[in-house]
PDB file of C-alpha atoms in Angstrom:
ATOM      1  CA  UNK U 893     -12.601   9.399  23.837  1.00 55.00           C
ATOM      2  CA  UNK U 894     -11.814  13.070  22.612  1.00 91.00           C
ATOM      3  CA  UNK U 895     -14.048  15.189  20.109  1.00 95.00           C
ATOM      4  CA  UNK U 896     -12.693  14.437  16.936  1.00 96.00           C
ATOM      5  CA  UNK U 897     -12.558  10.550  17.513  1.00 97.00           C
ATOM      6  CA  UNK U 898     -16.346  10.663  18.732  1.00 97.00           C
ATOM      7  CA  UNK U 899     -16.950  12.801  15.898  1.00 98.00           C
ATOM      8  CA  UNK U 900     -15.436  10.118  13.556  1.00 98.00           C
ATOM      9  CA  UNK U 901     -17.201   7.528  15.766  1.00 98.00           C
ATOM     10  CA  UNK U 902     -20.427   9.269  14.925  1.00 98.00           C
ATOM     11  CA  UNK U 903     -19.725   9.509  11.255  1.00 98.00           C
ATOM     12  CA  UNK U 904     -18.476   5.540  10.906  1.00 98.00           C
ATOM     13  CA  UNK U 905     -21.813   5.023  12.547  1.00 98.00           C
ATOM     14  CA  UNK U 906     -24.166   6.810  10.338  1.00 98.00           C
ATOM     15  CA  UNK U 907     -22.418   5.850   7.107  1.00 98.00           C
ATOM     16  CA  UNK U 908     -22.905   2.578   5.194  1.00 97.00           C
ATOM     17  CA  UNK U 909     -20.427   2.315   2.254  1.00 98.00           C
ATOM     18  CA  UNK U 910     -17.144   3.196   3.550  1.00 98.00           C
ATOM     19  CA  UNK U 911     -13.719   3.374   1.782  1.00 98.00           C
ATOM     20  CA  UNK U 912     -10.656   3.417   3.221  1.00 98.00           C
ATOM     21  CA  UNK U 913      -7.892   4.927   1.319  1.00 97.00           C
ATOM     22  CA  UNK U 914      -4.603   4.463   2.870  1.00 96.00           C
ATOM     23  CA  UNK U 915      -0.543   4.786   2.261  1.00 93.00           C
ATOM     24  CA  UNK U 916       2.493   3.295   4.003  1.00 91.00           C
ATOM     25  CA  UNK U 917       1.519   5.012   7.618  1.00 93.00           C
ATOM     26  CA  UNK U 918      -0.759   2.005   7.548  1.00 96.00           C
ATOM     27  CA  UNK U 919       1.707  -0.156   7.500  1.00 95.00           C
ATOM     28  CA  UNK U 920       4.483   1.574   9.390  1.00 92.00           C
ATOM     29  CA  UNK U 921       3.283   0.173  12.756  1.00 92.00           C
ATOM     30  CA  UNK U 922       3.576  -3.424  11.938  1.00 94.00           C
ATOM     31  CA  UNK U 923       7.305  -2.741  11.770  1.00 89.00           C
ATOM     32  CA  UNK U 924       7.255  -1.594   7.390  1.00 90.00           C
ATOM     33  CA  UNK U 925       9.605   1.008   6.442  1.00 78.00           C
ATOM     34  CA  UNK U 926       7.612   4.109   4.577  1.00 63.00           C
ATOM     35  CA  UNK U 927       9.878   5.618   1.727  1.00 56.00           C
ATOM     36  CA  UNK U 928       9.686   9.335   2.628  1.00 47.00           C
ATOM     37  CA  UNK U 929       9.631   9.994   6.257  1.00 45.00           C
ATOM     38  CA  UNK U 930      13.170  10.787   7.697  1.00 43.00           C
ATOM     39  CA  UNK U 931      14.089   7.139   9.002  1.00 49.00           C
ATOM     40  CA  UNK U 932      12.164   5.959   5.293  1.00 46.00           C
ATOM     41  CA  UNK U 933      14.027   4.102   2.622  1.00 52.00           C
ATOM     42  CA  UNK U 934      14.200   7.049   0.109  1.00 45.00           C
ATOM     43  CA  UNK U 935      17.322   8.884   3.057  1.00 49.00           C
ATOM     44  CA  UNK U 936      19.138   5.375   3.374  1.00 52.00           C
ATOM     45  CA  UNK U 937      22.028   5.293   1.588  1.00 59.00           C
ATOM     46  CA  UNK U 938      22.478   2.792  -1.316  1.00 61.00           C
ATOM     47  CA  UNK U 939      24.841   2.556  -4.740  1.00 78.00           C
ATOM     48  CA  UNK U 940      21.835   4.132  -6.619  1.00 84.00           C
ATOM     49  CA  UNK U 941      19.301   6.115  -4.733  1.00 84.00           C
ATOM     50  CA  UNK U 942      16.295   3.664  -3.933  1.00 83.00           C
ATOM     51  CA  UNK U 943      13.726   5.608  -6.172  1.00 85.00           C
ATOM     52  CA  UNK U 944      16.039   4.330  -9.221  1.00 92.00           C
ATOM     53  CA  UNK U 945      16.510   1.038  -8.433  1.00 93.00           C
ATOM     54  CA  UNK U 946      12.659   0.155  -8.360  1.00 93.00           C
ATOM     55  CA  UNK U 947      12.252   1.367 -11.609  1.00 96.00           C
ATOM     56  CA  UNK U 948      11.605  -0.951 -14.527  1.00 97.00           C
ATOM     57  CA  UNK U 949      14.520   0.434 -16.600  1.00 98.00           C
ATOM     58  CA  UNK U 950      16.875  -0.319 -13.999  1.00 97.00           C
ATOM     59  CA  UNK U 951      15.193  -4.328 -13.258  1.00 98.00           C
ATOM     60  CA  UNK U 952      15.555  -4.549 -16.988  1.00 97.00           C
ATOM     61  CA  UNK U 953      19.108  -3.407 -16.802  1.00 97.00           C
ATOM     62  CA  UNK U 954      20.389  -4.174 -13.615  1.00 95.00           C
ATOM     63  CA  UNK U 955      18.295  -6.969 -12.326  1.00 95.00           C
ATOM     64  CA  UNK U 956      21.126  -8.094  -9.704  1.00 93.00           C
ATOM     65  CA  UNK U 957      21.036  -5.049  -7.537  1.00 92.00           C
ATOM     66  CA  UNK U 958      16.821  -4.757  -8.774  1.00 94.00           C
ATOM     67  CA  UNK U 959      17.099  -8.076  -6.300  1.00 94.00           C
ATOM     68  CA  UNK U 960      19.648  -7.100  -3.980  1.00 90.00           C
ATOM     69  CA  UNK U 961      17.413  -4.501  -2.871  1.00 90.00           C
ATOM     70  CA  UNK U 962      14.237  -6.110  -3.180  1.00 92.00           C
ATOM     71  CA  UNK U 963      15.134  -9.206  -0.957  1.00 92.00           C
ATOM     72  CA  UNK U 964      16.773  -6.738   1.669  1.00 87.00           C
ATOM     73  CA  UNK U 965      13.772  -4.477   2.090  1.00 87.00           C
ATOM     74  CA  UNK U 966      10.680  -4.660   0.353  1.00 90.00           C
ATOM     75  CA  UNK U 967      10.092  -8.633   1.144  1.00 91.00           C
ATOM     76  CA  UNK U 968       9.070  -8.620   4.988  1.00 88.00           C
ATOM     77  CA  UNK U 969       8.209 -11.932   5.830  1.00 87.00           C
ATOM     78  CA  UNK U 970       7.242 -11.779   9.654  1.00 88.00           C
ATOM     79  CA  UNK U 971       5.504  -8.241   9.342  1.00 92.00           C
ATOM     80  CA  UNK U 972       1.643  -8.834  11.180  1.00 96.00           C
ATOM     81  CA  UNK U 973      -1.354  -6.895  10.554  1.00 97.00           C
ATOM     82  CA  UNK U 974      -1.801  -4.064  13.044  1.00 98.00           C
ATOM     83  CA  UNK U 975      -4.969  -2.459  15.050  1.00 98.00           C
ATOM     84  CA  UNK U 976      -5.715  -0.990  11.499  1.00 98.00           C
ATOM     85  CA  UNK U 977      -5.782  -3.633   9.160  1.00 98.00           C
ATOM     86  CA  UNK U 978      -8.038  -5.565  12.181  1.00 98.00           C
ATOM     87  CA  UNK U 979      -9.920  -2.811  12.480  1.00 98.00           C
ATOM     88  CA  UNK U 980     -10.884  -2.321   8.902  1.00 98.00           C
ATOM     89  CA  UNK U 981     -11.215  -5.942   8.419  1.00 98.00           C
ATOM     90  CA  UNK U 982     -14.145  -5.857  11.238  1.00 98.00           C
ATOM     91  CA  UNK U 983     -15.750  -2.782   9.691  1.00 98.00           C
ATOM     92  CA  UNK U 984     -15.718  -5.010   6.548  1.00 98.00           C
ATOM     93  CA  UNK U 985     -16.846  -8.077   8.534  1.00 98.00           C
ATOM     94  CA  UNK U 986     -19.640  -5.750   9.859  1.00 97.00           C
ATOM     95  CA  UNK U 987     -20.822  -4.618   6.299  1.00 97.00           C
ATOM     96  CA  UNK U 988     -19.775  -0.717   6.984  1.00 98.00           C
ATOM     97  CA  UNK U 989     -16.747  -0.463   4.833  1.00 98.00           C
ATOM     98  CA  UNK U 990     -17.007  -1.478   1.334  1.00 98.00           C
ATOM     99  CA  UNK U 991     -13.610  -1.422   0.008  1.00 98.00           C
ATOM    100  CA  UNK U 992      -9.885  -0.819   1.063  1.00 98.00           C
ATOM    101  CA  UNK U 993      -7.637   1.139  -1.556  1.00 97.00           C
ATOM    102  CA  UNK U 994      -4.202   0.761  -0.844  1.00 96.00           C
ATOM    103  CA  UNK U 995      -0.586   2.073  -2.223  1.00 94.00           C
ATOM    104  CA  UNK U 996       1.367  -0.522   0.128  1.00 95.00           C
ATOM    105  CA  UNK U 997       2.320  -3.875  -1.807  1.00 95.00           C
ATOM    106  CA  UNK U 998       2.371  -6.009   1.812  1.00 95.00           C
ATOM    107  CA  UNK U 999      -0.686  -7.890   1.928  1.00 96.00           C
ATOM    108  CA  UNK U1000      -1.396  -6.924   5.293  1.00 97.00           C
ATOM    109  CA  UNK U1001      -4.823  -5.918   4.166  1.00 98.00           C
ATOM    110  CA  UNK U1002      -5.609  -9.703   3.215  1.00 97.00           C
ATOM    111  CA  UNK U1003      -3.845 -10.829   5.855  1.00 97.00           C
ATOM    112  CA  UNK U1004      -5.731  -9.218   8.058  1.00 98.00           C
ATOM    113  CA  UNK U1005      -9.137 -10.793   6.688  1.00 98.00           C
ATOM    114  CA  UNK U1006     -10.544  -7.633   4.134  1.00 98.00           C
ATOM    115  CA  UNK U1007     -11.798  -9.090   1.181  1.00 98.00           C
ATOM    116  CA  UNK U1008     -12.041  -6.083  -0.933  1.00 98.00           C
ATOM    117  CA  UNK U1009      -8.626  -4.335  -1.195  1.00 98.00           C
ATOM    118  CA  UNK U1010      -7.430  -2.727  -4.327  1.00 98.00           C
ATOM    119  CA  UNK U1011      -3.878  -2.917  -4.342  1.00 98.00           C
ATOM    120  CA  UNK U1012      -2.745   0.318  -6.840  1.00 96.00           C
ATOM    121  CA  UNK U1013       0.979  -0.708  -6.746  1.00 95.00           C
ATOM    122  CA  UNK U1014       0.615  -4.012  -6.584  1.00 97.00           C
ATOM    123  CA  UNK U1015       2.095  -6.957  -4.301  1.00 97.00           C
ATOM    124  CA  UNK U1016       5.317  -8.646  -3.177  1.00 95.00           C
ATOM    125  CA  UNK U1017       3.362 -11.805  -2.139  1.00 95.00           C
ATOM    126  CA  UNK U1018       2.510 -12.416  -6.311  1.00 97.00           C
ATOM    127  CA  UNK U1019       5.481 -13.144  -9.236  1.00 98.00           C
ATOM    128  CA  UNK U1020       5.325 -13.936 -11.826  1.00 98.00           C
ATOM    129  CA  UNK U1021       7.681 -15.416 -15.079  1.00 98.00           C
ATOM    130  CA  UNK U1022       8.319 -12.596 -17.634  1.00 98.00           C
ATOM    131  CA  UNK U1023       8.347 -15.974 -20.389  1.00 98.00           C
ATOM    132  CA  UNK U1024       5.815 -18.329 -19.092  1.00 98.00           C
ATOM    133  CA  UNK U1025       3.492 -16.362 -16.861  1.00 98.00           C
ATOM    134  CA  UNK U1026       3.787 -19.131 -14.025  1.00 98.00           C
ATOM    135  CA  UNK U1027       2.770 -17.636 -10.693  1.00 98.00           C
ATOM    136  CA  UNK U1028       5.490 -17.362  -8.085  1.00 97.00           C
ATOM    137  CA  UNK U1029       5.406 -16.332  -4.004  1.00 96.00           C
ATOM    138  CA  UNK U1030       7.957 -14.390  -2.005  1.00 95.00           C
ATOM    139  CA  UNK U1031       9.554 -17.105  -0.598  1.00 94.00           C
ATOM    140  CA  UNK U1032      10.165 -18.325  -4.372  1.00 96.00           C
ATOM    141  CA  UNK U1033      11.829 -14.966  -4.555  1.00 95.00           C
ATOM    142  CA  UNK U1034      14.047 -14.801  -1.170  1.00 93.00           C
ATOM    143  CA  UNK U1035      15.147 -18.457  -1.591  1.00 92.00           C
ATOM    144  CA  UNK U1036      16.821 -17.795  -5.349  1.00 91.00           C
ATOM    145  CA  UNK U1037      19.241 -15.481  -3.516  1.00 86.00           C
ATOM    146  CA  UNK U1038      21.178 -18.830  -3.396  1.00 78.00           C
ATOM    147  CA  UNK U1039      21.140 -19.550  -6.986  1.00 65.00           C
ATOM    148  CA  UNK U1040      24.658 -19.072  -9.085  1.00 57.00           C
ATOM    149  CA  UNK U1041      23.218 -16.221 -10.821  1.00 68.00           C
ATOM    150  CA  UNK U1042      20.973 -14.894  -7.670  1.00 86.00           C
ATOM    151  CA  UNK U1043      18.382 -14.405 -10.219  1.00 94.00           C
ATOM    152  CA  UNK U1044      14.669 -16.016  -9.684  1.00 96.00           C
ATOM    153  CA  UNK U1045      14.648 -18.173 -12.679  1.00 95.00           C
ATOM    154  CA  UNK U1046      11.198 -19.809 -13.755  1.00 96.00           C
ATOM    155  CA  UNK U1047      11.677 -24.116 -14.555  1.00 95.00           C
ATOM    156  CA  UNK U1048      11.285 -22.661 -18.034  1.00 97.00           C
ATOM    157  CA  UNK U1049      14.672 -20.245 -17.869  1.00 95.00           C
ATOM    158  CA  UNK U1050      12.330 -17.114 -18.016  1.00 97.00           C
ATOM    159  CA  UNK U1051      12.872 -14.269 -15.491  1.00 97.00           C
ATOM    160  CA  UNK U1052      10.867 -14.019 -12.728  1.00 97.00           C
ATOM    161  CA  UNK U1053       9.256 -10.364 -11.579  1.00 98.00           C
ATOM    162  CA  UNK U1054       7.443  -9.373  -8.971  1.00 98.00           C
ATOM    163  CA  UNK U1055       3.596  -8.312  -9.623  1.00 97.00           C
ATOM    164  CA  UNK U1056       4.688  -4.875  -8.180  1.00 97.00           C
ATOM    165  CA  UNK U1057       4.176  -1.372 -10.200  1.00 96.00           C
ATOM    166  CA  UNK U1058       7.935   0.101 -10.794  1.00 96.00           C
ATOM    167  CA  UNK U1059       8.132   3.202 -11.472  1.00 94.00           C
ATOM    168  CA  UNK U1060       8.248   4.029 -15.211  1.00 95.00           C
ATOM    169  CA  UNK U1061       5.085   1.523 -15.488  1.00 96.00           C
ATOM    170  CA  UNK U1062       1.608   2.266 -15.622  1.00 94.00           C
ATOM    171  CA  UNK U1063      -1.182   0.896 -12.764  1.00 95.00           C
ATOM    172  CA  UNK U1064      -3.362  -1.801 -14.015  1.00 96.00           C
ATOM    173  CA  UNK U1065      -6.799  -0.803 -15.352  1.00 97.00           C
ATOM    174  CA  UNK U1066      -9.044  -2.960 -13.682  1.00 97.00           C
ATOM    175  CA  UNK U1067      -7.343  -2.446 -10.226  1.00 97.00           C
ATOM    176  CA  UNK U1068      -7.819   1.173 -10.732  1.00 96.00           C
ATOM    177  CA  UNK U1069     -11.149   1.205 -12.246  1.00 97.00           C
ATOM    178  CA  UNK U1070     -12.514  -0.730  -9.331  1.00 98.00           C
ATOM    179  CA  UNK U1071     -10.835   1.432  -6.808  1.00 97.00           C
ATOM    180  CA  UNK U1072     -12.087   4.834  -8.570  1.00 97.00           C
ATOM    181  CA  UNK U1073     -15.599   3.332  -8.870  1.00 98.00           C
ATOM    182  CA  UNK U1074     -15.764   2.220  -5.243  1.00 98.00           C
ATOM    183  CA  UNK U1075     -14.423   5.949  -3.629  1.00 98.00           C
ATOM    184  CA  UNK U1076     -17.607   7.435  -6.171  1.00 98.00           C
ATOM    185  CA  UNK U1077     -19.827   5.288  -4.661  1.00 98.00           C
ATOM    186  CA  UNK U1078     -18.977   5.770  -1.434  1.00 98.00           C
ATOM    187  CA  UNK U1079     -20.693   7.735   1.248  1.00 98.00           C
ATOM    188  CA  UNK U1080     -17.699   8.057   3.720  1.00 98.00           C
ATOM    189  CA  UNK U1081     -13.833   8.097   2.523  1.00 98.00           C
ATOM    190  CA  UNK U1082     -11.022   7.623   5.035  1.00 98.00           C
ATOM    191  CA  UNK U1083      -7.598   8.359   4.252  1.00 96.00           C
ATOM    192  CA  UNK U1084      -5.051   7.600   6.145  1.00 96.00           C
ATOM    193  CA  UNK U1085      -1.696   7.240   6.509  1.00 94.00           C
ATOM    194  CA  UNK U1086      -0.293   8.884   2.719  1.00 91.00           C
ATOM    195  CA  UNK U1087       1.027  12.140   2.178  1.00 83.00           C
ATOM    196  CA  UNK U1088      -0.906  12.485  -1.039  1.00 84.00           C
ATOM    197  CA  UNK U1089       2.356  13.216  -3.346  1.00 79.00           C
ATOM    198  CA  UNK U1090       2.313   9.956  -5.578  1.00 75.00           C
ATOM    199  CA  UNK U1091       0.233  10.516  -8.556  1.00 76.00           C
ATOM    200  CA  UNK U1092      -2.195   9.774 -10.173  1.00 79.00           C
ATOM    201  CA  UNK U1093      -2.936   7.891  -6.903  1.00 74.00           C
ATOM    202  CA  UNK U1094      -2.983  10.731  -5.052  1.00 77.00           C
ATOM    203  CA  UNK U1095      -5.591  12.121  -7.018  1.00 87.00           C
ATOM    204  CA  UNK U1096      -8.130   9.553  -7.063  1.00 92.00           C
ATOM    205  CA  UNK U1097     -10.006  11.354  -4.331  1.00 90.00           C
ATOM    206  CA  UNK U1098     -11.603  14.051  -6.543  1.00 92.00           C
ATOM    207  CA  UNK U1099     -13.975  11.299  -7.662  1.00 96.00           C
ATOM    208  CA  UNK U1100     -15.599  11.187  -3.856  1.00 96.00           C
ATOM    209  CA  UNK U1101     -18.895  12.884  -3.413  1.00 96.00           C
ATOM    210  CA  UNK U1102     -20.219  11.300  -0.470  1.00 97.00           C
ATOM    211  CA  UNK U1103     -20.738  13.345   2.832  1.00 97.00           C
ATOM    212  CA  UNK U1104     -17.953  12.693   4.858  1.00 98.00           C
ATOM    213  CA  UNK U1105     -14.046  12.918   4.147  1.00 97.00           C
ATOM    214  CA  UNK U1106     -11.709  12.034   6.897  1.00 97.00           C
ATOM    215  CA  UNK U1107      -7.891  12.476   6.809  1.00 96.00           C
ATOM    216  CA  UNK U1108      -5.725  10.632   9.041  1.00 97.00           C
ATOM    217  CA  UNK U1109      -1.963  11.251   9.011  1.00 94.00           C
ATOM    218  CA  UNK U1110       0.084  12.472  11.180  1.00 91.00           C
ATOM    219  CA  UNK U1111       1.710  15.414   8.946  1.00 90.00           C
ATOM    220  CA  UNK U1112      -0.231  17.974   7.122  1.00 92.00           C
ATOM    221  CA  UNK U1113      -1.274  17.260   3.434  1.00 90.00           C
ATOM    222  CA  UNK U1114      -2.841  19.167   0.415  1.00 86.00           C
ATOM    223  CA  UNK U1115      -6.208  17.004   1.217  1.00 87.00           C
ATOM    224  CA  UNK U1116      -6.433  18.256   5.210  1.00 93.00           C
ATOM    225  CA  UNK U1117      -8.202  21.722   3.819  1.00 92.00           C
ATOM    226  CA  UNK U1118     -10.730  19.696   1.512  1.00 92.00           C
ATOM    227  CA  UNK U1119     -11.885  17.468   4.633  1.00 96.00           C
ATOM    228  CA  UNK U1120     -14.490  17.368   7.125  1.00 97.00           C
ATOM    229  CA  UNK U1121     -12.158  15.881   9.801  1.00 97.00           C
ATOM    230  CA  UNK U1122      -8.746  15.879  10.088  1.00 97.00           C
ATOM    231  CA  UNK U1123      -6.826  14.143  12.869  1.00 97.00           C
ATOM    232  CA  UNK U1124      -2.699  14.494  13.080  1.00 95.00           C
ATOM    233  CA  UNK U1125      -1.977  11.630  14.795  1.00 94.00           C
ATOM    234  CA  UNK U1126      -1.260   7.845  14.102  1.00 94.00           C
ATOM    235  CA  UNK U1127      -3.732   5.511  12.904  1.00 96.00           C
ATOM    236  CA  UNK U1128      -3.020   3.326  15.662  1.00 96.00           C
ATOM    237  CA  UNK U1129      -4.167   5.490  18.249  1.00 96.00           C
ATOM    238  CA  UNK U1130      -7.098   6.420  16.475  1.00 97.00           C
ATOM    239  CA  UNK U1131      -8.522   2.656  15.183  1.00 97.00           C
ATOM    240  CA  UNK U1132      -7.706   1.474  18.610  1.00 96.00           C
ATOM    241  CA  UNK U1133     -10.566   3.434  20.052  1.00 97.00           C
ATOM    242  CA  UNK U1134     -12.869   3.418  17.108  1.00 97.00           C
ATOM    243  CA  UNK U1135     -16.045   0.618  18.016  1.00 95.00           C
ATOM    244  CA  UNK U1136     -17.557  -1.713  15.429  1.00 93.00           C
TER     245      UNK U1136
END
């Protein structure tokens, strides 16, 4: 084990309300496309750039290609939680980490077994009918690909959208209140795995005041020079080492 994983070793150890705050380098290694690396969904090529597509004026406007999209890469049916998501699910288990805050919309987190997750942005695995309110899953979503108008249609005719956060909406208060109120509470914050661009997200960690701040991502971000650890390198390779 090298210096800065003991180090973080040391610090999991002495700490007893952990939060883990982590972006889609969590998820990347249980085979999840991130949006802004070079391979990442924002450089593929599409008929409207991806960033325009999942926004709500273009589902409420274009809900055909909204779908088209959707189905093709944001619903990931046989993704598996990683060494991270088990990892932070034992801390959890353990009683060390209190809370998971999360940008990704995968469920991995759950999946995984962590009770506590705030999901910011929302999830694919919820949907809901825009008329009714009747709760759909994702397999509700990928199997209306086959209907005339490829449209998930609620029994009552009413639209069906995914319990995601487009862009051009707002997060939900109560997700974000929780998550804010768990990273002031805490005594250690881990983040790992965002590059800290997406507001207000990204700026949720101002409200930490606890003793140790860890950042874990394997590019440089505006957070590394605020930190009391910083490790460029996967999370992977650094949960896989870290004991519970």
């Amino acid at each position: 084990m090298d210096e800065k994983i003991e180090t973080l070793q040391k610090m999991i150890d002495s700490s007893s309300n952990i939060v883990f705050f982590g972006g889609a380098g969590v998820s990347t290694e249980s085979g999840i496309p991130d949006f802004r690396s070079q391979d990442g969904l924002y450089r593929q090529q599409w008929k409207y750039p991806p960033e325009t597509i999942i926004s709500r004026s273009f589902f409420d406007t274009n809900a055909k290609e909204f779908y088209r999209f959707y189905r093709e890469k944001l619903i990931i049916k046989d993704a598996k939680p990683n060494i991270t998501h088990l990892k932070l699910a034992e801390l959890e288990k353990a009683g060390k980490l209190k809370a998971v805050v999360t940008q990704n919309i995968d469920g991995l987190h759950q999946k995984a077994g962590s009770k506590t997750v705030y999901e910011l942005h929302g999830s694919t695995l919820r949907n809901y009918c825009m008329n009714c309110h009747k709760f759909y899953d994702d397999s509700f979503i990928l199997e209306s690909a086959s209907s005339p108008d490829t449209l998930p249609r609620c029994e009552c005719g009413g639209l069906v959208k995914p319990d995601v956060v487009l862009y051009e909406e707002g997060l939900d208060d109560n997700v974000v209140n929780g998550a804010l109120k768990a990273i002031a509470e805490a005594d250690m914050l881990i983040i790992g795995g965002t590059s800290l661009v997406v507001y207000p997200a990204a700026g949720f960690i101002r409200y930490f005041k606890g003793d140790h701040l860890v950042m874990i991502n394997k590019s440089e971000t505006q957070a590394d020079e605020m930190a009391d650890l910083v490790l460029h390198q996967g999370l992977g390779s650094v949960f896989e080492q870290i004991r519970v």
